[in-house]
GROMACS .gro file of C-alpha atoms in nm:
model
  248
    1MET     CA    1 -17.276 -22.687  -9.982
    2ASN     CA    2 -16.925 -22.730  -9.837
    3LEU     CA    3 -17.039 -22.619  -9.490
    4LEU     CA    4 -17.180 -22.966  -9.430
    5SER     CA    5 -17.042 -23.314  -9.454
    6SER     CA    6 -17.204 -23.534  -9.718
    7GLU     CA    7 -17.394 -23.736  -9.457
    8ASN     CA    8 -17.549 -23.423  -9.306
    9ILE     CA    9 -17.666 -23.257  -9.628
   10LEU     CA   10 -17.980 -23.471  -9.661
   11LEU     CA   11 -18.069 -23.429  -9.293
   12PHE     CA   12 -18.022 -23.053  -9.308
   13SER     CA   13 -18.220 -23.024  -9.633
   14PHE     CA   14 -18.512 -23.226  -9.493
   15ALA     CA   15 -18.518 -23.017  -9.175
   16LEU     CA   16 -18.507 -22.696  -9.382
   17ILE     CA   17 -18.808 -22.806  -9.590
   18VAL     CA   18 -19.006 -22.890  -9.276
   19ILE     CA   19 -18.925 -22.554  -9.116
   20ALA     CA   20 -19.018 -22.359  -9.430
   21PHE     CA   21 -19.339 -22.562  -9.458
   22LEU     CA   22 -19.453 -22.502  -9.101
   23TYR     CA   23 -19.364 -22.133  -9.088
   24SER     CA   24 -19.513 -22.057  -9.429
   25SER     CA   25 -19.835 -22.232  -9.325
   26VAL     CA   26 -19.889 -21.967  -9.055
   27GLY     CA   27 -19.773 -21.673  -9.268
   28HIS     CA   28 -19.413 -21.657  -9.146
   29GLY     CA   29 -19.084 -21.655  -9.334
   30GLY     CA   30 -18.916 -21.899  -9.098
   31ALA     CA   31 -18.601 -21.703  -9.006
   32SER     CA   32 -18.607 -21.805  -8.641
   33GLY     CA   33 -18.629 -22.169  -8.749
   34TYR     CA   34 -18.352 -22.134  -9.009
   35LEU     CA   35 -18.125 -21.962  -8.758
   36ALA     CA   36 -18.190 -22.236  -8.503
   37LEU     CA   37 -18.114 -22.504  -8.762
   38MET     CA   38 -17.795 -22.333  -8.878
   39SER     CA   39 -17.686 -22.296  -8.516
   40ILE     CA   40 -17.731 -22.669  -8.455
   41PHE     CA   41 -17.524 -22.749  -8.765
   42ALA     CA   42 -17.255 -22.501  -8.650
   43PHE     CA   43 -17.287 -22.249  -8.934
   44PRO     CA   44 -17.069 -21.939  -8.879
   45VAL     CA   45 -17.252 -21.622  -8.772
   46SER     CA   46 -17.132 -21.448  -9.090
   47ILE     CA   47 -17.351 -21.685  -9.293
   48MET     CA   48 -17.647 -21.717  -9.056
   49LYS     CA   49 -17.784 -21.361  -9.077
   50PRO     CA   50 -17.772 -21.310  -9.458
   51SER     CA   51 -17.901 -21.663  -9.519
   52ALA     CA   52 -18.200 -21.610  -9.290
   53LEU     CA   53 -18.283 -21.277  -9.456
   54LEU     CA   54 -18.254 -21.427  -9.804
   55LEU     CA   55 -18.473 -21.728  -9.725
   56ASN     CA   56 -18.725 -21.500  -9.555
   57LEU     CA   57 -18.766 -21.301  -9.877
   58PHE     CA   58 -18.863 -21.608 -10.076
   59VAL     CA   59 -19.073 -21.798  -9.823
   60SER     CA   60 -19.266 -21.499  -9.684
   61SER     CA   61 -19.353 -21.375 -10.034
   62ILE     CA   62 -19.484 -21.720 -10.129
   63SER     CA   63 -19.690 -21.739  -9.810
   64PHE     CA   64 -19.830 -21.389  -9.865
   65LEU     CA   65 -19.944 -21.470 -10.218
   66PHE     CA   66 -20.148 -21.766 -10.094
   67TYR     CA   67 -20.309 -21.571  -9.810
   68TYR     CA   68 -20.373 -21.271 -10.036
   69LYS     CA   69 -20.536 -21.497 -10.293
   70ASN     CA   70 -20.776 -21.616 -10.024
   71ASN     CA   71 -20.866 -21.256  -9.929
   72TYR     CA   72 -20.716 -21.254  -9.579
   73PHE     CA   73 -20.492 -20.950  -9.628
   74LYS     CA   74 -20.612 -20.619  -9.477
   75PRO     CA   75 -20.395 -20.320  -9.578
   76LYS     CA   76 -20.514 -20.114  -9.278
   77LEU     CA   77 -20.347 -20.367  -9.048
   78PHE     CA   78 -20.022 -20.365  -9.242
   79TYR     CA   79 -19.935 -20.000  -9.306
   80PRO     CA   80 -19.905 -19.872  -8.946
   81PHE     CA   81 -19.648 -20.137  -8.860
   82ALA     CA   82 -19.461 -20.121  -9.192
   83ILE     CA   83 -19.421 -19.741  -9.186
   84ALA     CA   84 -19.210 -19.765  -8.870
   85SER     CA   85 -19.054 -20.108  -8.918
   86ILE     CA   86 -18.902 -20.059  -9.264
   87PRO     CA   87 -18.658 -19.778  -9.169
   88ALA     CA   88 -18.586 -19.950  -8.838
   89ALA     CA   89 -18.505 -20.280  -9.013
   90PHE     CA   90 -18.278 -20.090  -9.252
   91ILE     CA   91 -18.088 -19.943  -8.957
   92GLY     CA   92 -18.076 -20.284  -8.790
   93GLY     CA   93 -17.937 -20.447  -9.104
   94PHE     CA   94 -17.657 -20.194  -9.103
   95ILE     CA   95 -17.562 -20.290  -8.747
   96THR     CA   96 -17.322 -20.578  -8.692
   97LEU     CA   97 -17.336 -20.713  -8.339
   98ASP     CA   98 -17.042 -20.878  -8.169
   99ASN     CA   99 -17.069 -21.255  -8.225
  100ALA     CA  100 -17.115 -21.331  -7.856
  101ILE     CA  101 -17.386 -21.066  -7.815
  102TYR     CA  102 -17.555 -21.174  -8.138
  103LYS     CA  103 -17.579 -21.534  -8.016
  104ILE     CA  104 -17.725 -21.435  -7.678
  105VAL     CA  105 -17.986 -21.198  -7.824
  106LEU     CA  106 -18.076 -21.451  -8.092
  107GLY     CA  107 -18.100 -21.724  -7.830
  108VAL     CA  108 -18.351 -21.520  -7.629
  109VAL     CA  109 -18.560 -21.453  -7.941
  110LEU     CA  110 -18.552 -21.823  -8.026
  111VAL     CA  111 -18.691 -21.906  -7.681
  112PHE     CA  112 -18.986 -21.681  -7.768
  113ALA     CA  113 -19.022 -21.855  -8.106
  114ALA     CA  114 -19.020 -22.199  -7.942
  115LEU     CA  115 -19.281 -22.099  -7.686
  116ARG     CA  116 -19.492 -21.962  -7.972
  117LEU     CA  117 -19.480 -22.303  -8.141
  118PHE     CA  118 -19.568 -22.474  -7.812
  119GLY     CA  119 -19.885 -22.263  -7.804
  120VAL     CA  120 -19.790 -22.036  -7.514
  121PHE     CA  121 -19.862 -21.721  -7.715
  122ASN     CA  122 -20.142 -21.861  -7.930
  123PHE     CA  123 -20.402 -21.616  -7.807
  124LYS     CA  124 -20.764 -21.679  -7.896
  125GLU     CA  125 -20.931 -21.446  -8.140
  126LYS     CA  126 -21.105 -21.154  -7.975
  127GLU     CA  127 -21.380 -20.934  -8.102
  128GLU     CA  128 -21.208 -20.704  -8.350
  129VAL     CA  129 -21.116 -20.362  -8.213
  130LYS     CA  130 -20.983 -20.056  -8.391
  131ILE     CA  131 -20.606 -20.043  -8.428
  132ASN     CA  132 -20.423 -19.784  -8.213
  133LEU     CA  133 -20.188 -19.599  -8.449
  134PRO     CA  134 -19.927 -19.466  -8.199
  135ILE     CA  135 -19.893 -19.807  -8.033
  136ALA     CA  136 -19.870 -19.979  -8.373
  137LEU     CA  137 -19.591 -19.744  -8.479
  138VAL     CA  138 -19.390 -19.810  -8.163
  139ILE     CA  139 -19.437 -20.186  -8.199
  140GLY     CA  140 -19.342 -20.174  -8.566
  141PHE     CA  141 -19.023 -19.978  -8.498
  142ALA     CA  142 -18.909 -20.209  -8.217
  143ILE     CA  143 -18.973 -20.527  -8.415
  144GLY     CA  144 -18.812 -20.380  -8.727
  145LEU     CA  145 -18.491 -20.284  -8.548
  146LEU     CA  146 -18.460 -20.627  -8.390
  147SER     CA  147 -18.540 -20.794  -8.721
  148GLY     CA  148 -18.267 -20.611  -8.909
  149MET     CA  149 -18.002 -20.678  -8.645
  150LEU     CA  150 -18.071 -21.050  -8.614
  151GLY     CA  151 -18.182 -21.140  -8.966
  152ILE     CA  152 -18.541 -21.226  -8.878
  153GLY     CA  153 -18.859 -21.084  -9.028
  154GLY     CA  154 -19.045 -21.021  -8.702
  155GLY     CA  155 -19.362 -21.210  -8.784
  156ILE     CA  156 -19.308 -21.451  -8.496
  157ILE     CA  157 -19.345 -21.146  -8.266
  158LEU     CA  158 -19.609 -20.950  -8.458
  159SER     CA  159 -19.865 -21.230  -8.497
  160PRO     CA  160 -19.933 -21.290  -8.125
  161ILE     CA  161 -19.944 -20.915  -8.062
  162LEU     CA  162 -20.214 -20.869  -8.326
  163LEU     CA  163 -20.420 -21.150  -8.173
  164PHE     CA  164 -20.364 -21.040  -7.814
  165LEU     CA  165 -20.477 -20.684  -7.889
  166GLY     CA  166 -20.775 -20.805  -8.091
  167TRP     CA  167 -20.665 -20.625  -8.405
  168ALA     CA  168 -20.682 -20.927  -8.636
  169SER     CA  169 -20.808 -21.283  -8.675
  170VAL     CA  170 -20.564 -21.575  -8.704
  171LYS     CA  171 -20.573 -21.580  -9.085
  172GLU     CA  172 -20.556 -21.199  -9.107
  173SER     CA  173 -20.255 -21.188  -8.877
  174ALA     CA  174 -20.085 -21.452  -9.093
  175ALA     CA  175 -20.145 -21.248  -9.408
  176VAL     CA  176 -20.018 -20.925  -9.250
  177SER     CA  177 -19.718 -21.096  -9.092
  178SER     CA  178 -19.605 -21.254  -9.418
  179LEU     CA  179 -19.586 -20.917  -9.599
  180PHE     CA  180 -19.442 -20.753  -9.287
  181ILE     CA  181 -19.165 -21.013  -9.286
  182PHE     CA  182 -19.097 -20.956  -9.655
  183VAL     CA  183 -19.056 -20.577  -9.629
  184ASN     CA  184 -18.848 -20.602  -9.311
  185SER     CA  185 -18.621 -20.863  -9.464
  186THR     CA  186 -18.580 -20.647  -9.775
  187ALA     CA  187 -18.492 -20.341  -9.566
  188GLY     CA  188 -18.258 -20.546  -9.349
  189MET     CA  189 -18.086 -20.685  -9.657
  190LEU     CA  190 -18.036 -20.335  -9.802
  191GLY     CA  191 -17.883 -20.218  -9.476
  192PHE     CA  192 -17.665 -20.528  -9.477
  193PHE     CA  193 -17.538 -20.446  -9.827
  194LEU     CA  194 -17.476 -20.078  -9.751
  195GLY     CA  195 -17.278 -20.188  -9.448
  196GLY     CA  196 -17.023 -20.323  -9.696
  197LYS     CA  197 -17.118 -20.690  -9.662
  198THR     CA  198 -17.222 -20.946  -9.925
  199ILE     CA  199 -17.433 -21.261  -9.928
  200PRO     CA  200 -17.217 -21.576  -9.919
  201MET     CA  201 -17.266 -21.816 -10.210
  202GLU     CA  202 -17.366 -22.088  -9.961
  203SER     CA  203 -17.682 -21.891  -9.881
  204PHE     CA  204 -17.812 -21.925 -10.236
  205TYR     CA  205 -17.783 -22.304 -10.223
  206LEU     CA  206 -18.050 -22.305  -9.953
  207VAL     CA  207 -18.312 -22.109 -10.151
  208PRO     CA  208 -18.462 -22.386 -10.373
  209ILE     CA  209 -18.486 -22.619 -10.072
  210ALA     CA  210 -18.676 -22.363  -9.864
  211VAL     CA  211 -18.899 -22.265 -10.158
  212VAL     CA  212 -19.033 -22.621 -10.182
  213GLY     CA  213 -19.140 -22.616  -9.818
  214GLY     CA  214 -19.269 -22.260  -9.847
  215MET     CA  215 -19.496 -22.338 -10.141
  216LEU     CA  216 -19.646 -22.644  -9.971
  217GLY     CA  217 -19.692 -22.458  -9.643
  218GLY     CA  218 -19.853 -22.153  -9.802
  219PHE     CA  219 -20.095 -22.371  -9.996
  220TYR     CA  220 -20.210 -22.578  -9.699
  221GLY     CA  221 -20.186 -22.304  -9.438
  222SER     CA  222 -20.408 -22.060  -9.625
  223GLY     CA  223 -20.667 -22.337  -9.631
  224SER     CA  224 -20.729 -22.537  -9.317
  225PHE     CA  225 -20.394 -22.696  -9.232
  226SER     CA  226 -20.283 -22.761  -8.875
  227ASN     CA  227 -20.021 -23.005  -8.747
  228LYS     CA  228 -19.958 -22.980  -8.373
  229THR     CA  229 -19.711 -23.270  -8.358
  230LEU     CA  230 -19.468 -23.120  -8.607
  231LYS     CA  231 -19.491 -22.784  -8.436
  232MET     CA  232 -19.402 -22.945  -8.104
  233VAL     CA  233 -19.100 -23.116  -8.260
  234LEU     CA  234 -18.986 -22.794  -8.427
  235GLY     CA  235 -19.039 -22.601  -8.104
  236THR     CA  236 -18.816 -22.851  -7.920
  237VAL     CA  237 -18.543 -22.819  -8.183
  238ILE     CA  238 -18.552 -22.439  -8.165
  239LEU     CA  239 -18.543 -22.447  -7.785
  240MET     CA  240 -18.237 -22.673  -7.798
  241ALA     CA  241 -18.069 -22.432  -8.040
  242SER     CA  242 -18.145 -22.136  -7.814
  243VAL     CA  243 -17.981 -22.311  -7.519
  244LYS     CA  244 -17.676 -22.385  -7.735
  245LEU     CA  245 -17.651 -22.018  -7.834
  246ILE     CA  246 -17.698 -21.875  -7.484
  247PHE     CA  247 -17.486 -22.136  -7.305
  248PRO     CA  248 -17.216 -22.245  -7.555
   0.00000   0.00000   0.00000
């Protein structure tokens, strides 16, 4: 991994495992965390987006398998969002934002991700209500487009929406979000490829590291895992990265 000095490789790898672990435990792929980490270690934008999409594919699929195995996945909650988000993510993956604009938009999204980890958007479960199809389609399209452009899966945005609207329980939202992230990341990656771009070799070096954290997180998260301290630390790191991106 020639992007990092030898003394920073271990630190980066440890941080990557922790991020994958925490995000996978709540049904997320971890893209917002990976992007924040890569920003802190001064990765070029050309590597950040494809790397985040690639890692999302692996970690979100692992997380989904664990939640699916424990019977938390409800297809009726997934399809309305996926129908609109998949083509939108494909379009977003095809779009290449100017580096300065990309960093600002990503920085704003990372603020949201940090606040989510701090518990600001951790809405309590409500009595389950029937999903509103038109609203779900609009939400899915908006999240999908943003996901494809930035290289995130969108679960960090979808989960609190599902809880706020009373459409899913915490575990159900995690299960839906993990598959939602996987399909969005896949669509975003296809759009990325058709835009004439390729995945840098450096991105593949990160996969086995993230998979370790993803497997541990999916296993514990689909059970009864919760670690507020680590989430606070991760939230602080992401907030610092967002400030660095918005105010270079």
